[in-house]
JSON list of C-alpha atoms in Angstrom, two decimals:
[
{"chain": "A", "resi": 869, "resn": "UNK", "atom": "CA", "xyz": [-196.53, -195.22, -127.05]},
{"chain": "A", "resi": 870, "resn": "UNK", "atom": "CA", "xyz": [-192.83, -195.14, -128.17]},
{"chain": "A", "resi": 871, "resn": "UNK", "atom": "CA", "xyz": [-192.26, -193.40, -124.60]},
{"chain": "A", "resi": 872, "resn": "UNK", "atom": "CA", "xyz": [-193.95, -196.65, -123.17]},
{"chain": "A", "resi": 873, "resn": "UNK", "atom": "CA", "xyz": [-192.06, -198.69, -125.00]},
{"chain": "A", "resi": 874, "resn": "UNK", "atom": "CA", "xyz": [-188.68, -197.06, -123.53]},
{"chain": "A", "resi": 875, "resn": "UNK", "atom": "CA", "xyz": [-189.61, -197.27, -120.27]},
{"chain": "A", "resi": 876, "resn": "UNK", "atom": "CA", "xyz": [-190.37, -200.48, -120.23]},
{"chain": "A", "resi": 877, "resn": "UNK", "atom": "CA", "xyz": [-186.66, -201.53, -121.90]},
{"chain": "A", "resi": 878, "resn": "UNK", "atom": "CA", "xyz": [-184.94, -199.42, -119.38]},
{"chain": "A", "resi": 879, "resn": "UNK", "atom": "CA", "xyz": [-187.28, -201.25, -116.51]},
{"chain": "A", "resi": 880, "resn": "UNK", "atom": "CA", "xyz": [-186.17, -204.84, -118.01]},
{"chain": "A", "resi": 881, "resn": "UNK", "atom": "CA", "xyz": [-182.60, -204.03, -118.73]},
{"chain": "A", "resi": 882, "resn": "UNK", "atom": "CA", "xyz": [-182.40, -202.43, -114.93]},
{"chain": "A", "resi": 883, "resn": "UNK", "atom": "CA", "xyz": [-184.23, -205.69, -113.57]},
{"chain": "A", "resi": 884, "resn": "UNK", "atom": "CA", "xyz": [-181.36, -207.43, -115.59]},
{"chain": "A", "resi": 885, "resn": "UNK", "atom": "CA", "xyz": [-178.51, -205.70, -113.92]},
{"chain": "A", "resi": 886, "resn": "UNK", "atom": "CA", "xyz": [-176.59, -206.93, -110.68]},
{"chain": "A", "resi": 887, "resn": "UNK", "atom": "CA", "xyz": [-177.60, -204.95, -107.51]},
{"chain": "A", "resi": 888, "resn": "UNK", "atom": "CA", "xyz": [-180.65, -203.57, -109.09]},
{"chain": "A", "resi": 889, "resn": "UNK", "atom": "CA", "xyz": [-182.36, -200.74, -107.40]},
{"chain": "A", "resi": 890, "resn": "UNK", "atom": "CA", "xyz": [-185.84, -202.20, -108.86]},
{"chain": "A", "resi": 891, "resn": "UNK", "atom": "CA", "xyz": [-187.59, -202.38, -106.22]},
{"chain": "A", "resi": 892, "resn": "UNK", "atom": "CA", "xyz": [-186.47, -199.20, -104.42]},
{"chain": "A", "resi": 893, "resn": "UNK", "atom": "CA", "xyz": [-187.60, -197.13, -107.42]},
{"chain": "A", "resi": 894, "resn": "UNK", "atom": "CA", "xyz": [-191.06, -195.50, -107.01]},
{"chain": "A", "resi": 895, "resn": "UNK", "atom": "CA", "xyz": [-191.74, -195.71, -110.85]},
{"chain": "A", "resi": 896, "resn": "UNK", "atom": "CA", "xyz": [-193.91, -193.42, -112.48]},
{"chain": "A", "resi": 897, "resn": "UNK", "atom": "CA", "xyz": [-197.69, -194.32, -112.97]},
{"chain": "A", "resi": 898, "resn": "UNK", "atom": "CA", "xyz": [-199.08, -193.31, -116.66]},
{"chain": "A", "resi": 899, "resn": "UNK", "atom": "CA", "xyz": [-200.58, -190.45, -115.25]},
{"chain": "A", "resi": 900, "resn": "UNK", "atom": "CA", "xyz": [-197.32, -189.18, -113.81]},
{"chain": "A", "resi": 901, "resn": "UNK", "atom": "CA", "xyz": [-195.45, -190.18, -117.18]},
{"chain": "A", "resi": 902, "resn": "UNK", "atom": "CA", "xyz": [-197.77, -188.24, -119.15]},
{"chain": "A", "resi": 903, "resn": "UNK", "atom": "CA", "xyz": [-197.09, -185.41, -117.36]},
{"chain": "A", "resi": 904, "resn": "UNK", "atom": "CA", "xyz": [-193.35, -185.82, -116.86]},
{"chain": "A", "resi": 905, "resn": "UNK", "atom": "CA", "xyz": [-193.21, -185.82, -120.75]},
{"chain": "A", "resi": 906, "resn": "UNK", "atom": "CA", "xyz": [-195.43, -183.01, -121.23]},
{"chain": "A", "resi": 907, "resn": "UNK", "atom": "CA", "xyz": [-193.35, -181.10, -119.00]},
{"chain": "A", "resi": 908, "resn": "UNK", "atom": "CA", "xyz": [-189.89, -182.41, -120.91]},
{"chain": "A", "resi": 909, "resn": "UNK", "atom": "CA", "xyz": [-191.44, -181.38, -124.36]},
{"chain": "A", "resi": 910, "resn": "UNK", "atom": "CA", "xyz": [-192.68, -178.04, -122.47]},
{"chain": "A", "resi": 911, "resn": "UNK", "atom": "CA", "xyz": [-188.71, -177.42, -121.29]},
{"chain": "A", "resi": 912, "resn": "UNK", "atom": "CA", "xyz": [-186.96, -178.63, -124.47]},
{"chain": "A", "resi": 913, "resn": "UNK", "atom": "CA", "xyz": [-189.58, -176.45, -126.63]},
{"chain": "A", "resi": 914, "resn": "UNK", "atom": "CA", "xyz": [-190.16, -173.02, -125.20]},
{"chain": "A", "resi": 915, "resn": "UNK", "atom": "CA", "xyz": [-186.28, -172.15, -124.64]},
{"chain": "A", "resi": 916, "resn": "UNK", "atom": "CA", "xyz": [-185.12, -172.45, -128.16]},
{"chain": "A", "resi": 917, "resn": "UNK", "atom": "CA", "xyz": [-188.51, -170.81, -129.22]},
{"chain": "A", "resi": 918, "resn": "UNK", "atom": "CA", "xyz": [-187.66, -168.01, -126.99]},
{"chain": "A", "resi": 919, "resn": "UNK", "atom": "CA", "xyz": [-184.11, -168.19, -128.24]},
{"chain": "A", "resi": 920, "resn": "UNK", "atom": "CA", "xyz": [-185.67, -167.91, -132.13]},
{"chain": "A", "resi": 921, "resn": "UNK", "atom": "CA", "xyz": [-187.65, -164.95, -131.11]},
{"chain": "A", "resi": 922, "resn": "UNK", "atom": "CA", "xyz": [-184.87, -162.94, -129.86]},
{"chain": "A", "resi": 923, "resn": "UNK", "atom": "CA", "xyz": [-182.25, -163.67, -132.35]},
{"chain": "A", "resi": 924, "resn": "UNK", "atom": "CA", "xyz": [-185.13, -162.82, -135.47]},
{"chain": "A", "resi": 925, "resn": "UNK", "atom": "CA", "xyz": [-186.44, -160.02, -134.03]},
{"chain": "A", "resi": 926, "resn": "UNK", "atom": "CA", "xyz": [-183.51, -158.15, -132.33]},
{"chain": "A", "resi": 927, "resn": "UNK", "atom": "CA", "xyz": [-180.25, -160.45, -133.22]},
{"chain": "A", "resi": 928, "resn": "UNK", "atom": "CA", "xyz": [-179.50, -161.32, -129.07]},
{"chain": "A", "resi": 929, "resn": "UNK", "atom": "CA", "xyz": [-179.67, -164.79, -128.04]},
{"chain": "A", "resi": 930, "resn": "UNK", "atom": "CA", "xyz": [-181.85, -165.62, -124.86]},
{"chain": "A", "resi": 931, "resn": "UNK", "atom": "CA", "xyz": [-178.52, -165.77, -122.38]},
{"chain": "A", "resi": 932, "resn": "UNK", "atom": "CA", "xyz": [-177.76, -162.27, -123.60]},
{"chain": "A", "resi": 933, "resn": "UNK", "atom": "CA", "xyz": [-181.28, -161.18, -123.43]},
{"chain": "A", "resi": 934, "resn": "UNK", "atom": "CA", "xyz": [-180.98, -162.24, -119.90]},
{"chain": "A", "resi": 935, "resn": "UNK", "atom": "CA", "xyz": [-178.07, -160.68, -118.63]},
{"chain": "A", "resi": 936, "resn": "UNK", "atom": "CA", "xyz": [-179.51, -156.92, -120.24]},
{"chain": "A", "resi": 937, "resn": "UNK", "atom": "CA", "xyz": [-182.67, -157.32, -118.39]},
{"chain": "A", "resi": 938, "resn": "UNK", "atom": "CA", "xyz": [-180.71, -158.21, -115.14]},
{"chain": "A", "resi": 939, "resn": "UNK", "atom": "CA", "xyz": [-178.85, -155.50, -115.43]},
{"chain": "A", "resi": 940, "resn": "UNK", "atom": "CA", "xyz": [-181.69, -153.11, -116.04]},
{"chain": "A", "resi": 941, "resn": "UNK", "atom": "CA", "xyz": [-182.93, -154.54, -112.30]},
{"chain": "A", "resi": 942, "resn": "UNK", "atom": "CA", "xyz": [-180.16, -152.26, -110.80]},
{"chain": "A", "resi": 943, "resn": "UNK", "atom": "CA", "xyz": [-180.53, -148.22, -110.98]},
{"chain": "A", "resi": 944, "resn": "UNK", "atom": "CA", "xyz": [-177.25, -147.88, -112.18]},
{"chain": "A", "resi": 945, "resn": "UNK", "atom": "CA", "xyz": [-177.46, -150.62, -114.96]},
{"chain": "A", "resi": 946, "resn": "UNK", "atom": "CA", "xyz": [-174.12, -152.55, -112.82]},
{"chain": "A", "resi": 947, "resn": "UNK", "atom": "CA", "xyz": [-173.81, -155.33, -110.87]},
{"chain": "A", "resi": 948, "resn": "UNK", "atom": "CA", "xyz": [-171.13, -157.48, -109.46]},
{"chain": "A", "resi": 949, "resn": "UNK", "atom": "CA", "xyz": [-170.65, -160.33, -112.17]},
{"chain": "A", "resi": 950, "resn": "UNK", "atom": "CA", "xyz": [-171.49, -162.76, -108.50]},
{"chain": "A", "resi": 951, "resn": "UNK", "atom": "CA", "xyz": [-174.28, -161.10, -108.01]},
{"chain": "A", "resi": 952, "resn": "UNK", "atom": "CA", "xyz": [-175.61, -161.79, -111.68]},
{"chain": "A", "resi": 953, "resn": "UNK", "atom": "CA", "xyz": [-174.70, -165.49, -111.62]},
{"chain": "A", "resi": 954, "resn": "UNK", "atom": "CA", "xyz": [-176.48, -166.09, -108.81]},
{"chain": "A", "resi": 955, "resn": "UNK", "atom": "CA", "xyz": [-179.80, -163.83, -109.89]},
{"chain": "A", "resi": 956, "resn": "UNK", "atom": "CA", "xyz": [-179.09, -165.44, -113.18]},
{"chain": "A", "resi": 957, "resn": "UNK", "atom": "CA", "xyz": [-178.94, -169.16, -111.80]},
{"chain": "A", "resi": 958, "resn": "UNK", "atom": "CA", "xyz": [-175.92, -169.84, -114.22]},
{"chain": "A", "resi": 959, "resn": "UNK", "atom": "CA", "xyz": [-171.99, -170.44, -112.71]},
{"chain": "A", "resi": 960, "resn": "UNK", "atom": "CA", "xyz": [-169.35, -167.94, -113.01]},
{"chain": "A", "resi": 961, "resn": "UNK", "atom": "CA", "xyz": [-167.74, -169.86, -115.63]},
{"chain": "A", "resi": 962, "resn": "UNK", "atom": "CA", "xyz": [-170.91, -169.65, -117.80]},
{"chain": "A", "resi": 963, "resn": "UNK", "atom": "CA", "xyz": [-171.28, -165.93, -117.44]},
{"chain": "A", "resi": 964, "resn": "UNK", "atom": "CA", "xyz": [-168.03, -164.84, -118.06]},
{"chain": "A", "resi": 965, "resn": "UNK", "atom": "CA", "xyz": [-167.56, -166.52, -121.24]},
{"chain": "A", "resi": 966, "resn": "UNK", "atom": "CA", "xyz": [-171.12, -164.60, -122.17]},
{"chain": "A", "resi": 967, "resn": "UNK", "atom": "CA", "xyz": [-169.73, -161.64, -120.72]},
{"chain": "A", "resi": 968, "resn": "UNK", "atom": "CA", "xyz": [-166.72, -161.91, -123.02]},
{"chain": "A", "resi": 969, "resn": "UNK", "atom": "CA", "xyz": [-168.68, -161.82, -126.12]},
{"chain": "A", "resi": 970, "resn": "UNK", "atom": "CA", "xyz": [-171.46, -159.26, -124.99]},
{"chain": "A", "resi": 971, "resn": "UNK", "atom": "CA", "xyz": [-168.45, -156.80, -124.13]},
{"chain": "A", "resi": 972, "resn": "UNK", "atom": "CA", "xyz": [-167.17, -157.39, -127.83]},
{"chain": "A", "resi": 973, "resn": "UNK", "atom": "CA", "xyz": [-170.43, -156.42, -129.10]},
{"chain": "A", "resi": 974, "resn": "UNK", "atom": "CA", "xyz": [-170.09, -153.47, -127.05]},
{"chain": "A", "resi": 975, "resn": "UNK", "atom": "CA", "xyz": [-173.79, -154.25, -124.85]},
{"chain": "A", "resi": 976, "resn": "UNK", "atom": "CA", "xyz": [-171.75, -154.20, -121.93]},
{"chain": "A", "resi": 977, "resn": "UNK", "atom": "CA", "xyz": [-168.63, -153.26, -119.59]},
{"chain": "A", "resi": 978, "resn": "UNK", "atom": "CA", "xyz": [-166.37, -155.40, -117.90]},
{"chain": "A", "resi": 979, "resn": "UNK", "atom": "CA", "xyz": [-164.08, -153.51, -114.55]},
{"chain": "A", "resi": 980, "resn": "UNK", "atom": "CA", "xyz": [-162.71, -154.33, -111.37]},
{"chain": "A", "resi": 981, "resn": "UNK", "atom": "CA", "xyz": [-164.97, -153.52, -108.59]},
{"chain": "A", "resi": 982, "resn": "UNK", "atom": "CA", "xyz": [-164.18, -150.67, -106.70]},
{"chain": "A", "resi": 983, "resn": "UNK", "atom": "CA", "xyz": [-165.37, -151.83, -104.02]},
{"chain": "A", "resi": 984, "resn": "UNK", "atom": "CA", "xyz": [-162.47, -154.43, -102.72]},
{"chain": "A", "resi": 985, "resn": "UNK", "atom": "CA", "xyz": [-160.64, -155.00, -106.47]},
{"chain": "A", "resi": 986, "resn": "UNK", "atom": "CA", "xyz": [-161.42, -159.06, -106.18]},
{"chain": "A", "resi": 987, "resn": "UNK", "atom": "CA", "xyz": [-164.63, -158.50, -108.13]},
{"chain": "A", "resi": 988, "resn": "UNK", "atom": "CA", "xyz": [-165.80, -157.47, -111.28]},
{"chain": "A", "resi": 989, "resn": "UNK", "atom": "CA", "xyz": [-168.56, -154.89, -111.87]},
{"chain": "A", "resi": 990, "resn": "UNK", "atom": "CA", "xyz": [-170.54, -155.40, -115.30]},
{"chain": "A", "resi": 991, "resn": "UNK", "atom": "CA", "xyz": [-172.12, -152.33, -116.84]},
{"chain": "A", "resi": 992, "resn": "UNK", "atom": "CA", "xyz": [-174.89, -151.92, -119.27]},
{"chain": "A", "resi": 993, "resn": "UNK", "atom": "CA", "xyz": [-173.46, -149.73, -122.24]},
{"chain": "A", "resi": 994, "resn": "UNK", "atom": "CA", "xyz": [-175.67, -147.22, -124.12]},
{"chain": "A", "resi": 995, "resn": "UNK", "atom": "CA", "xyz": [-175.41, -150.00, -126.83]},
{"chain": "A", "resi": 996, "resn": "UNK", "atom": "CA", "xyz": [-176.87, -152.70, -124.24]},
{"chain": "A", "resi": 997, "resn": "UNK", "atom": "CA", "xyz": [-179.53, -150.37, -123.11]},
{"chain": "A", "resi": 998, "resn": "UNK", "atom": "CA", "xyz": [-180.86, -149.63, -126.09]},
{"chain": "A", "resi": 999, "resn": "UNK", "atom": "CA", "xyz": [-180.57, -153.38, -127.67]},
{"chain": "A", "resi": 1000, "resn": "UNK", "atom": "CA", "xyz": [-183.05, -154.50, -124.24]},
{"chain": "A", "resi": 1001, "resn": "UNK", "atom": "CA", "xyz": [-185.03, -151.40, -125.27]},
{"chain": "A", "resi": 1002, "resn": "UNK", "atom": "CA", "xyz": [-185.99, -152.78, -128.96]},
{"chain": "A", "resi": 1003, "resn": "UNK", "atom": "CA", "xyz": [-186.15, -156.14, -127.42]},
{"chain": "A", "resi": 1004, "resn": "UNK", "atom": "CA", "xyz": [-188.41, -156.00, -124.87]},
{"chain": "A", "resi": 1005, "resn": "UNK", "atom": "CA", "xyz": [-191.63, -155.17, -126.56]},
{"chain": "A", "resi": 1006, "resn": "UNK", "atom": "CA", "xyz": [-191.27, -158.30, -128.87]},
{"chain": "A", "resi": 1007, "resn": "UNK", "atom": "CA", "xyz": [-189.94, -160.25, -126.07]},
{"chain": "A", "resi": 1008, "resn": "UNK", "atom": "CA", "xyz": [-192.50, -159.63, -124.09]},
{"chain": "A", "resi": 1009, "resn": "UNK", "atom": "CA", "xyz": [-195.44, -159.73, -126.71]},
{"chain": "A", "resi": 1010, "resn": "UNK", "atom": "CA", "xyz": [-194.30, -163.48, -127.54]},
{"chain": "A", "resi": 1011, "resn": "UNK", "atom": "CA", "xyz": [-194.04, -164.57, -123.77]},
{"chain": "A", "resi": 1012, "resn": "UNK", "atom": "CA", "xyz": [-197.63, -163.17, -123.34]},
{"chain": "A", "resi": 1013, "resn": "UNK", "atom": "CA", "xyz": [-198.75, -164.91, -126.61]},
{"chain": "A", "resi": 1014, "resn": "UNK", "atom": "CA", "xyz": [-196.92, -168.32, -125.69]},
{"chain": "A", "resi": 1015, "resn": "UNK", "atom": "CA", "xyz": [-197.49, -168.36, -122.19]},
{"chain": "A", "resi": 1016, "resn": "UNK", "atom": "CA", "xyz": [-200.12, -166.64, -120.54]},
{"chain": "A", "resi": 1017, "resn": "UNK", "atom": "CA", "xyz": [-202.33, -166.29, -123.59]},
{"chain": "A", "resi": 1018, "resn": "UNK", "atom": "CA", "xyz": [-203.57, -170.02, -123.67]},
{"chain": "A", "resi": 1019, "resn": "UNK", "atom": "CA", "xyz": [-203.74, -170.35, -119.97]},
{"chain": "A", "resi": 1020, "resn": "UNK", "atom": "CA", "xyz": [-206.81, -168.95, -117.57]},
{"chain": "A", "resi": 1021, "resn": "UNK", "atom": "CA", "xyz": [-206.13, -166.72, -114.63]},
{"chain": "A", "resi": 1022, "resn": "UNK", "atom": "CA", "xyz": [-206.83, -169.89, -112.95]},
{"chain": "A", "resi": 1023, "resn": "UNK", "atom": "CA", "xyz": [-204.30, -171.77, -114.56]},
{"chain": "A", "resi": 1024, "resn": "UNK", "atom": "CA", "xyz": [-201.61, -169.31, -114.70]},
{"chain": "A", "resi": 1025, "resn": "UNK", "atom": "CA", "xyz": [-201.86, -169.41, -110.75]},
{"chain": "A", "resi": 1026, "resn": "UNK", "atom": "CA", "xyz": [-201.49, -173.14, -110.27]},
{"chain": "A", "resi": 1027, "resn": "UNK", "atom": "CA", "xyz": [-198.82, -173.20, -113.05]},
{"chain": "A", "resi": 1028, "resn": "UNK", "atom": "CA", "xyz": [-196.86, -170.64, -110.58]},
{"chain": "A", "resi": 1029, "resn": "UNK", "atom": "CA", "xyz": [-197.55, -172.36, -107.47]},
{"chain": "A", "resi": 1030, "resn": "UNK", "atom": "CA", "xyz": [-196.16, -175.84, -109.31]},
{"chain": "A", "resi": 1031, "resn": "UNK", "atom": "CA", "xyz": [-193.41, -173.80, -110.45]},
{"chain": "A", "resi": 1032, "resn": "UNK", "atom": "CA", "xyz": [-192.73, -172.29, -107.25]},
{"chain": "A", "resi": 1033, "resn": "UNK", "atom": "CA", "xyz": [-192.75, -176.13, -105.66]},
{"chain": "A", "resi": 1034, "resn": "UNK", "atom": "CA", "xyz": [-190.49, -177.93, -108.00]},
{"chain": "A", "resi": 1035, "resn": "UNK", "atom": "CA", "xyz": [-188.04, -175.08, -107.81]},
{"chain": "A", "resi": 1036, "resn": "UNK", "atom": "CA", "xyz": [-188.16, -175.59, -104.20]},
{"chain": "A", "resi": 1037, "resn": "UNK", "atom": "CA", "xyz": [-187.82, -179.24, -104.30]},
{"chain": "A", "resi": 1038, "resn": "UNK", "atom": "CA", "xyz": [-184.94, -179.23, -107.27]},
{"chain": "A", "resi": 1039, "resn": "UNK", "atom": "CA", "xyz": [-182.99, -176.23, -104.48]},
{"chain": "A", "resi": 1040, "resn": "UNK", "atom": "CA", "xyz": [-183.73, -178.97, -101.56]},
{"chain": "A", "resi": 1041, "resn": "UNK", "atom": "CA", "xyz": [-182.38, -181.39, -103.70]},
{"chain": "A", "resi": 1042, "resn": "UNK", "atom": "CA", "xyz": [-178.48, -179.63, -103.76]},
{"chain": "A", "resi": 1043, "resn": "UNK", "atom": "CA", "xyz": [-178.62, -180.67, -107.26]},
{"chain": "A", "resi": 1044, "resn": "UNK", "atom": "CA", "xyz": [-177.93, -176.66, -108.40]},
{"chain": "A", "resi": 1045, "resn": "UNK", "atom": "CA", "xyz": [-174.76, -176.70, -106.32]},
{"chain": "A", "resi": 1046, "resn": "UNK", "atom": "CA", "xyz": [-172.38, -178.67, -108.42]},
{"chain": "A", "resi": 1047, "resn": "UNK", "atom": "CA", "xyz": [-169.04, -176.91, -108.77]},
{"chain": "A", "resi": 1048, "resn": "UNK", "atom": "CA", "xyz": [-166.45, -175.84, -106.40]},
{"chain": "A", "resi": 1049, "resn": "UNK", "atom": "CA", "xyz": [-167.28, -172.59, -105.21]},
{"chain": "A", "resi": 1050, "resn": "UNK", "atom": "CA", "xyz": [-170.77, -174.26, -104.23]},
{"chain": "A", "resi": 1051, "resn": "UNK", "atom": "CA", "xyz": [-172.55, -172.79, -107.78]},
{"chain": "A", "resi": 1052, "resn": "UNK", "atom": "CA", "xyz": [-174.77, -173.92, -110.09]},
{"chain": "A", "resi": 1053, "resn": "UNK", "atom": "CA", "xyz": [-172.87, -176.19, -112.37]},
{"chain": "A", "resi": 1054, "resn": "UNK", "atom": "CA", "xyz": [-171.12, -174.70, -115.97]},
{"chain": "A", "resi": 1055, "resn": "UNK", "atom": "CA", "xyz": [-173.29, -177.02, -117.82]},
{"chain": "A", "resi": 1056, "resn": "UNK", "atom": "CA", "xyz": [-174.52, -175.08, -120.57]},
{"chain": "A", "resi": 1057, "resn": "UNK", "atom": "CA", "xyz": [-178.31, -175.00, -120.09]},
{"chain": "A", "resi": 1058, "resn": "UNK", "atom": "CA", "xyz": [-180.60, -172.09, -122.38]},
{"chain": "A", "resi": 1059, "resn": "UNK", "atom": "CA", "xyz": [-180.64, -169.58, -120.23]}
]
């Protein structure tokens, strides 16, 4: 109700304003609201779950959790610090100052690529490999119990089709690319 309540302040103050977009604005039906704030509670929730999870049960937050298990994706356990940005959807800015501190913790390497000497090649350490390696079955355990545990084969399929489409539509958007080498903004979103 309190959600109702909001919306229909911000609809009165908007109506009050000069040049209103009012009646351009395709407002959300109750339907649509209930599931827009299901959704919002679903997003807000489950990453800093996740992010308790890790940090109890093996001490790495969920960005760092993330960057191991992108790493592990590769043979070698390296990839060019680009390349993990974009797999990663974060901004170079965001990754290198979580580079910075993994490398401290020793979980992985920082060089220059030897490729062309512009880039940077991350590493997974023997210290990173085995932190993903006591993580994983934990990790995983609560994603299936969270996840895929309350939901039917049914469900889990239209929850990745819908998932599939509003990733789409958010990448159609141009949204993502927000800073000036054409990246995902620095904003600093739970990975």
């Amino acid at each position: 109700m309190e959600a109702r309540a909001d919306t229909s302040a911000v609809r009165s103050a908007i109506a009050e304003a000069p040049e209103s977009r009012v009646a351009e604005t395709r407002w959300l039906d109750d339907r649509e609201r209930e599931l827009w704030l299901a959704l919002r509670h679903l997003l807000w929730g489950l990453q800093p779950a996740i992010d308790r999870q890790l940090l109890h049960d093996s001490g790495l937050s969920g960005p760092e959790y993330s960057v191991l298990a992108t790493l592990t994706e590769d043979p070698d356990g390296v990839l060019r610090s680009g390349t993990a940005a974009r797999m990663l959807g974060w901004g170079r800015s965001r990754l290198s100052h979580l580079l910075r501190r993994m490398e401290s913790k020793g979980l992985i390497s920082r060089a220059c690529s030897p490729d062309d000497g512009r880039g940077q090649d991350i590493a997974l350490t023997p210290a990173g490999r085995n932190a993903i390696i006591e993580a994983a079955p934990g990790h995983v355990e609560f994603v299936r119990s969270v996840v895929f545990d309350p939901l039917t084969p049914e469900q889990q399929g239209a929850l990745l089709e819908a998932c599939h489409r509003i990733s789409a539509a958010i990448e159609a958007s141009g949204s993502l690319e927000c800073d000036a080498e054409g990246g995902p903004c620095d904003a600093e979103p739970s990975a």
